[in-house]
């Protein structure tokens, strides 16, 4: 069962925008603030890939395919993780998963949400 609750997926036209949200209510604040955050995706017939990562110190990293279009961010007070997706392309179509990795090495995953980019 998923420990993180995702929302914000759906159908969007090419060039459109979408924001994915990940709620970490089951994770205590002190753990959330010190954890690394990430978004993964798995497209049709593809392996799961890292889309965006966010370190505790605020450093970010992005897959080359989404760099400049996607932004990962979090709100510690709300224990929320976000992925803002702009200029969406059909090749962005995938199931997106949020992930939190604690300093103790524990992984928490969202249930996944479908993003479909199509005219």
Short mmCIF file of C-alpha atoms in Angstrom, two decimals:
data_model
loop_
_atom_site.label_atom_id
_atom_site.label_comp_id
_atom_site.label_asym_id
_atom_site.label_seq_id
_atom_site.Cartn_x
_atom_site.Cartn_y
_atom_site.Cartn_z
CA UNK A 1 0.00 0.00 0.00
CA UNK A 2 1.24 3.49 -0.90
CA UNK A 3 2.52 5.66 1.94
CA UNK A 4 2.23 8.88 -0.06
CA UNK A 5 -0.97 10.19 -1.65
CA UNK A 6 -0.69 11.69 -5.11
CA UNK A 7 -3.01 13.95 -7.04
CA UNK A 8 -2.99 16.24 -10.07
CA UNK A 9 -2.64 13.85 -12.97
CA UNK A 10 -4.84 13.84 -16.01
CA UNK A 11 -5.13 14.54 -19.71
CA UNK A 12 -3.54 17.63 -21.19
CA UNK A 13 -2.80 18.89 -24.69
CA UNK A 14 0.77 19.29 -25.95
CA UNK A 15 2.21 22.56 -24.69
CA UNK A 16 -0.04 22.54 -21.67
CA UNK A 17 0.83 22.49 -17.98
CA UNK A 18 0.05 20.26 -15.06
CA UNK A 19 1.06 20.20 -11.40
CA UNK A 20 1.41 16.95 -9.53
CA UNK A 21 1.10 16.88 -5.76
CA UNK A 22 2.31 14.36 -3.21
CA UNK A 23 1.00 14.43 0.36
CA UNK A 24 3.19 12.91 3.07
CA UNK A 25 0.79 13.04 6.01
CA UNK A 26 2.01 9.70 7.36
CA UNK A 27 5.59 10.96 7.64
CA UNK A 28 6.51 13.08 10.64
CA UNK A 29 7.76 16.59 9.98
CA UNK A 30 11.32 16.03 11.20
CA UNK A 31 11.69 13.10 8.84
CA UNK A 32 10.14 14.96 5.91
CA UNK A 33 12.43 17.99 6.27
CA UNK A 34 15.59 15.88 6.24
CA UNK A 35 14.60 13.51 3.46
CA UNK A 36 15.54 13.55 -0.20
CA UNK A 37 12.58 13.89 -2.56
CA UNK A 38 12.11 12.71 -6.10
CA UNK A 39 9.67 12.14 -8.91
CA UNK A 40 9.90 9.09 -11.14
CA UNK A 41 7.92 8.10 -14.19
CA UNK A 42 7.32 5.01 -16.25
CA UNK A 43 6.08 5.41 -19.81
CA UNK A 44 4.48 2.71 -21.96
CA UNK A 45 7.01 -0.04 -22.56
CA UNK A 46 9.68 1.92 -20.70
CA UNK A 47 11.68 1.39 -17.54
CA UNK A 48 11.07 3.63 -14.58
CA UNK A 49 13.29 6.70 -14.71
CA UNK A 50 14.20 9.50 -12.36
CA UNK A 51 12.57 12.70 -13.56
CA UNK A 52 13.52 15.17 -10.84
CA UNK A 53 15.30 15.10 -7.50
CA UNK A 54 15.45 17.50 -4.57
CA UNK A 55 17.99 17.27 -1.76
CA UNK A 56 17.52 18.43 1.81
CA UNK A 57 19.79 21.38 1.11
CA UNK A 58 17.70 22.46 -1.86
CA UNK A 59 19.83 21.16 -4.71
CA UNK A 60 17.85 19.88 -7.68
CA UNK A 61 18.58 17.58 -10.55
CA UNK A 62 16.51 16.77 -13.61
CA UNK A 63 16.48 14.29 -16.40
CA UNK A 64 17.77 15.84 -19.60
CA UNK A 65 14.42 15.24 -21.25
CA UNK A 66 12.56 17.50 -18.80
CA UNK A 67 15.20 20.05 -17.86
CA UNK A 68 13.89 23.57 -18.29
CA UNK A 69 10.29 22.41 -18.39
CA UNK A 70 9.72 20.68 -15.04
CA UNK A 71 10.29 22.03 -11.53
CA UNK A 72 10.40 20.01 -8.33
CA UNK A 73 9.60 21.74 -5.06
CA UNK A 74 8.31 21.04 -1.58
CA UNK A 75 6.52 22.72 1.29
CA UNK A 76 7.86 21.45 4.61
CA UNK A 77 5.10 22.99 6.70
CA UNK A 78 2.46 21.21 4.62
CA UNK A 79 4.55 18.08 4.08
CA UNK A 80 3.85 18.37 0.38
CA UNK A 81 5.97 17.59 -2.65
CA UNK A 82 5.19 19.06 -6.07
CA UNK A 83 6.15 18.63 -9.67
CA UNK A 84 5.26 21.54 -11.93
CA UNK A 85 5.21 20.40 -15.53
CA UNK A 86 5.17 22.97 -18.32
CA UNK A 87 5.40 22.74 -22.10
CA UNK A 88 4.26 19.16 -21.94
CA UNK A 89 5.04 16.82 -24.81
CA UNK A 90 3.42 13.54 -25.86
CA UNK A 91 6.59 11.74 -24.78
CA UNK A 92 5.91 12.92 -21.22
CA UNK A 93 2.97 10.51 -21.12
CA UNK A 94 3.62 8.14 -18.24
CA UNK A 95 2.64 7.09 -14.77
CA UNK A 96 4.35 9.43 -12.34
CA UNK A 97 5.42 8.40 -8.84
CA UNK A 98 6.64 10.52 -5.94
CA UNK A 99 9.35 9.16 -3.70
CA UNK A 100 10.83 10.12 -0.35
CA UNK A 101 14.08 8.61 0.87
CA UNK A 102 14.94 9.22 4.52
CA UNK A 103 18.40 9.60 5.99
CA UNK A 104 17.91 6.16 7.52
CA UNK A 105 17.48 4.64 4.08
CA UNK A 106 13.72 4.10 4.17
CA UNK A 107 11.71 4.63 0.98
CA UNK A 108 8.17 5.95 0.76
CA UNK A 109 6.19 5.82 -2.48
CA UNK A 110 3.05 7.33 -3.90
CA UNK A 111 0.43 5.22 -5.64
CA UNK A 112 1.24 6.69 -9.03
CA UNK A 113 -0.84 8.97 -11.21
CA UNK A 114 -1.38 8.90 -14.97
CA UNK A 115 -0.31 11.86 -17.06
CA UNK A 116 -1.43 11.73 -20.67
CA UNK A 117 -0.31 14.37 -23.16
CA UNK A 118 -2.31 14.15 -26.36
CA UNK A 119 -4.11 16.35 -28.82
#
